[in-house]
PDB file of C-alpha atoms in Angstrom:
ATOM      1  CA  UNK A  24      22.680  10.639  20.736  1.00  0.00           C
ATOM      2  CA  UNK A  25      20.985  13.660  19.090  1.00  0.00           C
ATOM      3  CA  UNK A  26      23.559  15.807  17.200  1.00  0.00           C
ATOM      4  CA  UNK A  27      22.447  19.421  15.736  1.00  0.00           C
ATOM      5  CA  UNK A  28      25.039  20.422  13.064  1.00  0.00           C
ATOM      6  CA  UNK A  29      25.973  24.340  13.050  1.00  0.00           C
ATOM      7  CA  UNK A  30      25.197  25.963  10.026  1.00  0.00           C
ATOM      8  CA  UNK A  31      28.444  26.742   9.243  1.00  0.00           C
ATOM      9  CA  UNK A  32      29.645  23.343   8.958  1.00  0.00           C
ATOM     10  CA  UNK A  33      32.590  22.320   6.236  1.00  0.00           C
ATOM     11  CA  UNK A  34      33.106  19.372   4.513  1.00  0.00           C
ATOM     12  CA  UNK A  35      35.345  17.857   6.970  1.00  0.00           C
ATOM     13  CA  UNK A  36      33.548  18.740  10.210  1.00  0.00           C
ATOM     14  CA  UNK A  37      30.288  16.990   8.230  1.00  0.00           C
ATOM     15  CA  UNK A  38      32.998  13.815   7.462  1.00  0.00           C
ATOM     16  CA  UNK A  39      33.701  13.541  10.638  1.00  0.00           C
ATOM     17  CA  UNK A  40      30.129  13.637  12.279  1.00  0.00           C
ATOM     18  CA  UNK A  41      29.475  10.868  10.172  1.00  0.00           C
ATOM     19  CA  UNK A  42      32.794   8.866  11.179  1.00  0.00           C
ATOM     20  CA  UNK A  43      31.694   9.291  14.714  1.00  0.00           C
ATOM     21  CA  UNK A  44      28.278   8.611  14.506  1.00  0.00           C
ATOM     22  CA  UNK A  45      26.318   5.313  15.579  1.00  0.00           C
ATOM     23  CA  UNK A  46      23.645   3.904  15.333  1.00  0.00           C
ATOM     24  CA  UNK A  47      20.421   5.240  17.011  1.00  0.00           C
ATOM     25  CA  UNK A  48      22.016   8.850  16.429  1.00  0.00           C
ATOM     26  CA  UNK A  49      19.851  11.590  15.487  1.00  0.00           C
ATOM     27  CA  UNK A  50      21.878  14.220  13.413  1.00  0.00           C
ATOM     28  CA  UNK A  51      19.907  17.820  12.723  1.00  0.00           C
ATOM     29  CA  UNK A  52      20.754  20.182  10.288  1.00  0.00           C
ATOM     30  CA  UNK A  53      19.285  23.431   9.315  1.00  0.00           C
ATOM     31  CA  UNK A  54      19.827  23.881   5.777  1.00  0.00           C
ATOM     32  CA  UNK A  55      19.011  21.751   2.673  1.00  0.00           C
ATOM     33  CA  UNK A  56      23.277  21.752   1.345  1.00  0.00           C
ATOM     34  CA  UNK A  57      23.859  20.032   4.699  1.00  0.00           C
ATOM     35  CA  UNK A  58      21.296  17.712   4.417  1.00  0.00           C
ATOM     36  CA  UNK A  59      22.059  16.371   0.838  1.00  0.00           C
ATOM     37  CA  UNK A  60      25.936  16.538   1.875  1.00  0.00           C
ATOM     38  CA  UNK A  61      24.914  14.440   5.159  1.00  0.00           C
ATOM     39  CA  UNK A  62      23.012  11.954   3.318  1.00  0.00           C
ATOM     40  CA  UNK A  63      25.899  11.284   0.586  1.00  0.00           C
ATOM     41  CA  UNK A  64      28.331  11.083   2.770  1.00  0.00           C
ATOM     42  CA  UNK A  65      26.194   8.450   4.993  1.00  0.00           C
ATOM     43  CA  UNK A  66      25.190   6.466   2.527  1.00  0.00           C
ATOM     44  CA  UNK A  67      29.211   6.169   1.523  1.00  0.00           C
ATOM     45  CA  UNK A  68      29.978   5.378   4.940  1.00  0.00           C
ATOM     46  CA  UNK A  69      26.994   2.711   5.046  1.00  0.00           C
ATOM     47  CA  UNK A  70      25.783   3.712   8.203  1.00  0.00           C
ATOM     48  CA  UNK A  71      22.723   1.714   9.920  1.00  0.00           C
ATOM     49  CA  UNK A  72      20.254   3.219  12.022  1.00  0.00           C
ATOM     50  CA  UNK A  73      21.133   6.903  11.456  1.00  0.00           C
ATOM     51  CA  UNK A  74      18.388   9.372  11.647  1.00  0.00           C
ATOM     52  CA  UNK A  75      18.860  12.671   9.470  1.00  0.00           C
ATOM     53  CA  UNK A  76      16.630  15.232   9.826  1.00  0.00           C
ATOM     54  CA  UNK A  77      16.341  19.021   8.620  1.00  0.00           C
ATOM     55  CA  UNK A  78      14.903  21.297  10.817  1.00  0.00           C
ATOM     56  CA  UNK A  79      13.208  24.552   9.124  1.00  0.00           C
ATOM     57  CA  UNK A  80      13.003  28.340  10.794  1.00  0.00           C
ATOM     58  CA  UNK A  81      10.171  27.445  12.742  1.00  0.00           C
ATOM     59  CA  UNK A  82      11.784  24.219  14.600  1.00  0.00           C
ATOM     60  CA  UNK A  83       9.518  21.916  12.500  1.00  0.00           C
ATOM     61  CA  UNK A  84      11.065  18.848  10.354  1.00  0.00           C
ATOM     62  CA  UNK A  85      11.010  19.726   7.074  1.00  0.00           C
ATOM     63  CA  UNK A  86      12.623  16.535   5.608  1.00  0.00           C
ATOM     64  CA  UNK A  87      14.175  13.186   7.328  1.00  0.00           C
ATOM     65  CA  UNK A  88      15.571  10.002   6.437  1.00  0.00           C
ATOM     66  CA  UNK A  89      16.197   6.950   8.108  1.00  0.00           C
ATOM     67  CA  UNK A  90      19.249   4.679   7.172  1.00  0.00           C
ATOM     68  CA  UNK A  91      18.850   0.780   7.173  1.00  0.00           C
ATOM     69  CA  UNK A  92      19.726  -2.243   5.416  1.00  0.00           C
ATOM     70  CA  UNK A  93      17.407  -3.275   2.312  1.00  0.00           C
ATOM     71  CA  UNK A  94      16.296  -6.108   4.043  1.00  0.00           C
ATOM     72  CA  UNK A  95      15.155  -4.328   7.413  1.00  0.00           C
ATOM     73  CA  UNK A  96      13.663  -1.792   5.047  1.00  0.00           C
ATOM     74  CA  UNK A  97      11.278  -4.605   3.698  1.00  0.00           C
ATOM     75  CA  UNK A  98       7.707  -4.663   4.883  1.00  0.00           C
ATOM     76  CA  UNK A  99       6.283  -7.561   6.325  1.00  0.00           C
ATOM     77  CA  UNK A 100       3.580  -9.151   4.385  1.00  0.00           C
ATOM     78  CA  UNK A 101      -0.068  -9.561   5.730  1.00  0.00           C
ATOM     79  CA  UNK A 102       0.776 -12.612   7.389  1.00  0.00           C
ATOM     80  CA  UNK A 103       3.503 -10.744   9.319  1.00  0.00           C
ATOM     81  CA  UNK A 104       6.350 -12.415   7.689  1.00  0.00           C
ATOM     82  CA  UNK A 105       9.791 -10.511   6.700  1.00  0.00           C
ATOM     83  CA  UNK A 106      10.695 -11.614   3.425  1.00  0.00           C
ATOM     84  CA  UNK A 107      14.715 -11.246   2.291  1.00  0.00           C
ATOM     85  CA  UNK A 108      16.208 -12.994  -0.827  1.00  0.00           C
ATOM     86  CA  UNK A 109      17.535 -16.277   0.921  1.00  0.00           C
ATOM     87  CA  UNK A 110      13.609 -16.964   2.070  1.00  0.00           C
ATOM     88  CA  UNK A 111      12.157 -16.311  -1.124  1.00  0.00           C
ATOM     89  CA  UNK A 112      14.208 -16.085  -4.036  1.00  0.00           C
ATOM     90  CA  UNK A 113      13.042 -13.002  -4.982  1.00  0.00           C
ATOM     91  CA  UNK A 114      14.995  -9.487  -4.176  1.00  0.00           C
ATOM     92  CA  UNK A 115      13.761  -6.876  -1.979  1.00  0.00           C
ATOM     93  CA  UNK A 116      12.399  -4.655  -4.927  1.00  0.00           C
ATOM     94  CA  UNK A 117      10.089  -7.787  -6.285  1.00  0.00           C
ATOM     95  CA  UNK A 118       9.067  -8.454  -3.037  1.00  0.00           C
ATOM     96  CA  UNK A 119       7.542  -4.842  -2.601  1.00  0.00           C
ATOM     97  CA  UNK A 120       6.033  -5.234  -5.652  1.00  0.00           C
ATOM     98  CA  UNK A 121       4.170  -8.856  -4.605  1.00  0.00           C
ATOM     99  CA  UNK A 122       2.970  -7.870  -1.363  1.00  0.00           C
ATOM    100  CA  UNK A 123       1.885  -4.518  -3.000  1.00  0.00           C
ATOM    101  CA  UNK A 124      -0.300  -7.132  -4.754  1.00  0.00           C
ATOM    102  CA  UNK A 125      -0.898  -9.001  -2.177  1.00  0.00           C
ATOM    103  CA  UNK A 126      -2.277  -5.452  -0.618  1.00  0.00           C
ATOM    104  CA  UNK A 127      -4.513  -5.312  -3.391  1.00  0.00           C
ATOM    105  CA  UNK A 128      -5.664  -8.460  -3.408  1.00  0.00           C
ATOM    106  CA  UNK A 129      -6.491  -7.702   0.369  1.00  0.00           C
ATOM    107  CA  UNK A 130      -9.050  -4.932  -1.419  1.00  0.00           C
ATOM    108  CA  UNK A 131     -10.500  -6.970  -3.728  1.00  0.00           C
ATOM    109  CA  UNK A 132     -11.705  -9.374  -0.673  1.00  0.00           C
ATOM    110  CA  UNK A 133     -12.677  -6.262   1.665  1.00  0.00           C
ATOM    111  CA  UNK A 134     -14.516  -4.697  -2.052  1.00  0.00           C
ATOM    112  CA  UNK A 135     -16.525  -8.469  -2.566  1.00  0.00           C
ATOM    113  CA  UNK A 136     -14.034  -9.196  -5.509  1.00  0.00           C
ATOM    114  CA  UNK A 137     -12.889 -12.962  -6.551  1.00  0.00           C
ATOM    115  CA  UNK A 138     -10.099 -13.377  -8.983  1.00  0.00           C
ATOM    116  CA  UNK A 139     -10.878 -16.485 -11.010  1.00  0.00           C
ATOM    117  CA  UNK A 140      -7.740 -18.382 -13.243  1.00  0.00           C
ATOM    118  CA  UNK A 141      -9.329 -19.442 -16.874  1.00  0.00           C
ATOM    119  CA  UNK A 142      -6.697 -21.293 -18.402  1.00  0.00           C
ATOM    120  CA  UNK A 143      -4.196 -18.565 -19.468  1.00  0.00           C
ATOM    121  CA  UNK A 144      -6.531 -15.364 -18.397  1.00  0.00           C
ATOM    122  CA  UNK A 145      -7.033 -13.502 -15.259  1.00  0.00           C
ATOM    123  CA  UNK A 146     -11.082 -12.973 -14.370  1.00  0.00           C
ATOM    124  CA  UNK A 147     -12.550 -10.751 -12.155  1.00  0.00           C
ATOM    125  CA  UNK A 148     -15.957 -11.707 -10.824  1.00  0.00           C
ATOM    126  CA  UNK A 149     -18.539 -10.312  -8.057  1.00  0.00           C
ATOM    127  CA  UNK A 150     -17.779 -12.479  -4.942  1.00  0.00           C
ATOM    128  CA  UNK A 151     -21.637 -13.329  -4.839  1.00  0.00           C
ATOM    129  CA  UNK A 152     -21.546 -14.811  -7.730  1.00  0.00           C
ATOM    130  CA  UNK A 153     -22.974 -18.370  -7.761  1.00  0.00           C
ATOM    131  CA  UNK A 154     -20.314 -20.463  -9.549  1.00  0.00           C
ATOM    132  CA  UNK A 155     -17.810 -18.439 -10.007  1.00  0.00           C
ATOM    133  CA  UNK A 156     -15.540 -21.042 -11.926  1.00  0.00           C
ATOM    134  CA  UNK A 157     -17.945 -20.568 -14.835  1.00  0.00           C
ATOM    135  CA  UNK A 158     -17.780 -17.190 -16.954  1.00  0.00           C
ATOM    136  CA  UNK A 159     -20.881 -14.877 -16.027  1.00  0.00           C
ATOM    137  CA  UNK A 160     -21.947 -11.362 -17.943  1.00  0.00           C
ATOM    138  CA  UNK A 161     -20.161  -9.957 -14.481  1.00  0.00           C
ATOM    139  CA  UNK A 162     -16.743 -11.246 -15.414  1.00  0.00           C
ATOM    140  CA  UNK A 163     -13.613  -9.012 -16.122  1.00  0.00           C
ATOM    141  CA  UNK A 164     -10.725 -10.103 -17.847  1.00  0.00           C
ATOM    142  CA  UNK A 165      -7.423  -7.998 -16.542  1.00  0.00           C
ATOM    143  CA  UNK A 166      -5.034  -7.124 -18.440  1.00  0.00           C
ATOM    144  CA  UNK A 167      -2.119  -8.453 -16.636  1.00  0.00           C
ATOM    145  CA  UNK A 168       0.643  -7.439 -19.173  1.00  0.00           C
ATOM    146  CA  UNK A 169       1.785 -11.236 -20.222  1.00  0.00           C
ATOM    147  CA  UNK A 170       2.870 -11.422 -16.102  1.00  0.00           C
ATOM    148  CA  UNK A 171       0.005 -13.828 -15.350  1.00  0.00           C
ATOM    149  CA  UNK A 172      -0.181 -17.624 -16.686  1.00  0.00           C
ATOM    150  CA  UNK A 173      -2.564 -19.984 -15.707  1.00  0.00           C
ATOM    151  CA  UNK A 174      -1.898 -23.461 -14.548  1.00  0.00           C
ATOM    152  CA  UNK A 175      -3.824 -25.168 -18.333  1.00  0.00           C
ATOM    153  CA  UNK A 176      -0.894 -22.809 -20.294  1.00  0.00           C
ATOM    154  CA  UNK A 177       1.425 -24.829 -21.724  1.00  0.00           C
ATOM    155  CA  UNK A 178       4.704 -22.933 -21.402  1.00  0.00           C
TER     156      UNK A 178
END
Protein backbone atom coordinates (compact mmCIF):
# COMPACT_ATOMS: atom_id res chain seq x y z
CA UNK A 1 0.00 0.00 0.00
CA UNK A 2 1.51 3.43 -0.82
CA UNK A 3 0.97 5.88 2.10
CA UNK A 4 1.86 9.81 1.59
CA UNK A 5 2.21 11.37 5.10
CA UNK A 6 0.71 15.09 5.41
CA UNK A 7 3.12 17.51 6.29
CA UNK A 8 1.68 18.31 9.29
CA UNK A 9 2.06 15.07 10.84
CA UNK A 10 2.75 14.68 14.90
CA UNK A 11 4.53 12.28 16.64
CA UNK A 12 1.71 10.05 17.26
CA UNK A 13 -0.02 10.11 13.87
CA UNK A 14 3.83 9.12 12.52
CA UNK A 15 3.67 6.15 15.54
CA UNK A 16 0.85 4.99 14.36
CA UNK A 17 1.59 4.81 10.50
CA UNK A 18 4.30 2.75 11.48
CA UNK A 19 2.11 0.39 13.86
CA UNK A 20 -0.12 -0.10 10.92
CA UNK A 21 2.16 -0.53 8.32
CA UNK A 22 3.27 -3.90 6.50
CA UNK A 23 5.34 -5.06 4.62
CA UNK A 24 5.55 -4.07 0.88
CA UNK A 25 4.19 -0.52 2.09
CA UNK A 26 5.48 2.47 0.53
CA UNK A 27 5.29 5.46 3.04
CA UNK A 28 6.06 9.21 1.40
CA UNK A 29 6.89 12.09 3.18
CA UNK A 30 7.69 15.55 2.15
CA UNK A 31 10.03 16.92 4.53
CA UNK A 32 13.45 15.75 5.86
CA UNK A 33 12.05 15.90 10.10
CA UNK A 34 9.52 13.31 8.89
CA UNK A 35 11.78 11.28 7.22
CA UNK A 36 14.48 10.92 10.02
CA UNK A 37 11.40 10.62 12.59
CA UNK A 38 9.94 7.76 10.15
CA UNK A 39 13.09 5.96 9.92
CA UNK A 40 13.74 5.92 13.90
CA UNK A 41 10.69 5.01 14.68
CA UNK A 42 10.83 1.98 11.99
CA UNK A 43 13.82 0.79 12.79
CA UNK A 44 12.38 0.58 16.68
CA UNK A 45 9.47 -1.14 15.48
CA UNK A 46 11.75 -3.59 13.29
CA UNK A 47 9.73 -3.42 10.40
CA UNK A 48 10.64 -5.66 7.17
CA UNK A 49 10.04 -4.66 3.79
CA UNK A 50 9.06 -1.01 4.39
CA UNK A 51 9.87 1.45 1.75
CA UNK A 52 10.48 5.19 2.98
CA UNK A 53 10.85 7.66 0.65
CA UNK A 54 11.01 11.64 0.65
CA UNK A 55 9.56 13.31 -2.03
CA UNK A 56 11.04 16.97 -2.85
CA UNK A 57 8.91 20.18 -4.40
CA UNK A 58 9.24 18.92 -7.71
CA UNK A 59 7.66 15.24 -7.06
CA UNK A 60 11.17 13.71 -7.46
CA UNK A 61 12.72 11.26 -4.62
CA UNK A 62 15.10 12.99 -2.93
CA UNK A 63 16.11 10.25 -0.41
CA UNK A 64 14.71 6.49 0.29
CA UNK A 65 15.40 3.60 2.30
CA UNK A 66 14.49 0.18 2.23
CA UNK A 67 14.04 -1.90 5.52
CA UNK A 68 15.24 -5.63 5.65
CA UNK A 69 16.86 -8.10 7.71
CA UNK A 70 20.87 -8.14 7.69
CA UNK A 71 20.86 -11.28 6.13
CA UNK A 72 18.44 -10.42 3.09
CA UNK A 73 20.51 -7.27 2.91
CA UNK A 74 23.63 -9.50 2.05
CA UNK A 75 24.76 -9.70 -1.54
CA UNK A 76 25.17 -12.81 -3.17
CA UNK A 77 28.63 -13.69 -4.11
CA UNK A 78 29.77 -14.27 -7.80
CA UNK A 79 28.75 -17.69 -7.69
CA UNK A 80 25.22 -16.55 -6.76
CA UNK A 81 25.27 -17.85 -3.32
CA UNK A 82 23.60 -15.92 -0.17
CA UNK A 83 25.92 -16.14 2.54
CA UNK A 84 24.41 -15.67 6.43
CA UNK A 85 26.42 -16.58 9.61
CA UNK A 86 25.11 -20.27 10.10
CA UNK A 87 26.63 -21.06 6.32
CA UNK A 88 29.80 -19.49 6.85
CA UNK A 89 30.84 -18.59 10.14
CA UNK A 90 31.48 -15.31 9.36
CA UNK A 91 28.86 -12.24 10.09
CA UNK A 92 27.20 -10.27 7.54
CA UNK A 93 29.74 -7.27 7.82
CA UNK A 94 32.90 -9.80 7.06
CA UNK A 95 31.11 -11.27 4.48
CA UNK A 96 30.75 -7.84 2.56
CA UNK A 97 34.09 -7.32 3.09
CA UNK A 98 35.24 -11.00 1.40
CA UNK A 99 33.15 -10.87 -1.52
CA UNK A 100 34.22 -7.15 -1.88
CA UNK A 101 37.49 -9.09 -2.38
CA UNK A 102 36.28 -11.55 -4.10
CA UNK A 103 34.97 -8.49 -6.52
CA UNK A 104 38.39 -7.50 -6.80
CA UNK A 105 39.84 -10.47 -7.37
CA UNK A 106 37.17 -10.72 -10.26
CA UNK A 107 39.35 -7.45 -11.67
CA UNK A 108 42.49 -8.72 -11.32
CA UNK A 109 41.39 -11.80 -13.74
CA UNK A 110 39.35 -9.39 -16.22
CA UNK A 111 42.92 -6.79 -15.81
CA UNK A 112 45.41 -10.18 -16.73
CA UNK A 113 46.46 -10.20 -12.95
CA UNK A 114 47.55 -13.60 -10.98
CA UNK A 115 47.96 -13.48 -7.28
CA UNK A 116 50.76 -15.88 -6.41
CA UNK A 117 51.18 -17.25 -2.37
CA UNK A 118 55.19 -17.21 -1.50
CA UNK A 119 55.33 -18.70 1.73
CA UNK A 120 54.05 -15.91 4.06
CA UNK A 121 53.76 -13.01 1.17
CA UNK A 122 51.13 -12.05 -1.23
CA UNK A 123 52.63 -11.58 -5.10
CA UNK A 124 51.19 -9.97 -7.81
CA UNK A 125 52.34 -11.09 -11.24
CA UNK A 126 51.31 -10.37 -15.07
CA UNK A 127 48.98 -13.33 -15.95
CA UNK A 128 51.32 -13.99 -19.06
CA UNK A 129 53.89 -14.64 -17.19
CA UNK A 130 55.62 -17.99 -17.92
CA UNK A 131 56.01 -19.64 -14.49
CA UNK A 132 54.43 -17.69 -12.42
CA UNK A 133 55.28 -19.79 -9.18
CA UNK A 134 58.81 -18.43 -9.57
CA UNK A 135 59.53 -14.62 -8.63
CA UNK A 136 60.01 -12.49 -11.97
CA UNK A 137 61.24 -8.54 -12.17
CA UNK A 138 57.17 -8.22 -12.82
CA UNK A 139 56.26 -9.37 -9.35
CA UNK A 140 54.46 -7.18 -6.65
CA UNK A 141 54.43 -7.90 -3.19
CA UNK A 142 50.99 -6.39 -1.47
CA UNK A 143 50.89 -5.15 1.45
CA UNK A 144 48.14 -7.05 2.98
CA UNK A 145 48.29 -5.53 6.55
CA UNK A 146 49.40 -8.95 8.52
CA UNK A 147 45.60 -10.29 7.11
CA UNK A 148 47.26 -12.67 4.62
CA UNK A 149 49.35 -15.95 5.67
CA UNK A 150 50.53 -18.37 3.44
CA UNK A 151 50.11 -22.06 3.74
CA UNK A 152 54.60 -22.59 4.50
CA UNK A 153 53.86 -19.93 7.72
CA UNK A 154 54.15 -21.60 10.66
CA UNK A 155 51.55 -20.02 12.94
Amino acid sequence: MLIHVKPGADQEKLQKIITNCSAGDTINVASAEQFEDLKKLLVAAKKIDIRLVMIDDEGYVSRQIHTKKRSESACASSLGETYTQQQSGFNDRQMSVIRALERVLAHCKKEGVSLVGYSDELVATPAQSVDQFESTVDSYDLDTQGVYTGADNNR
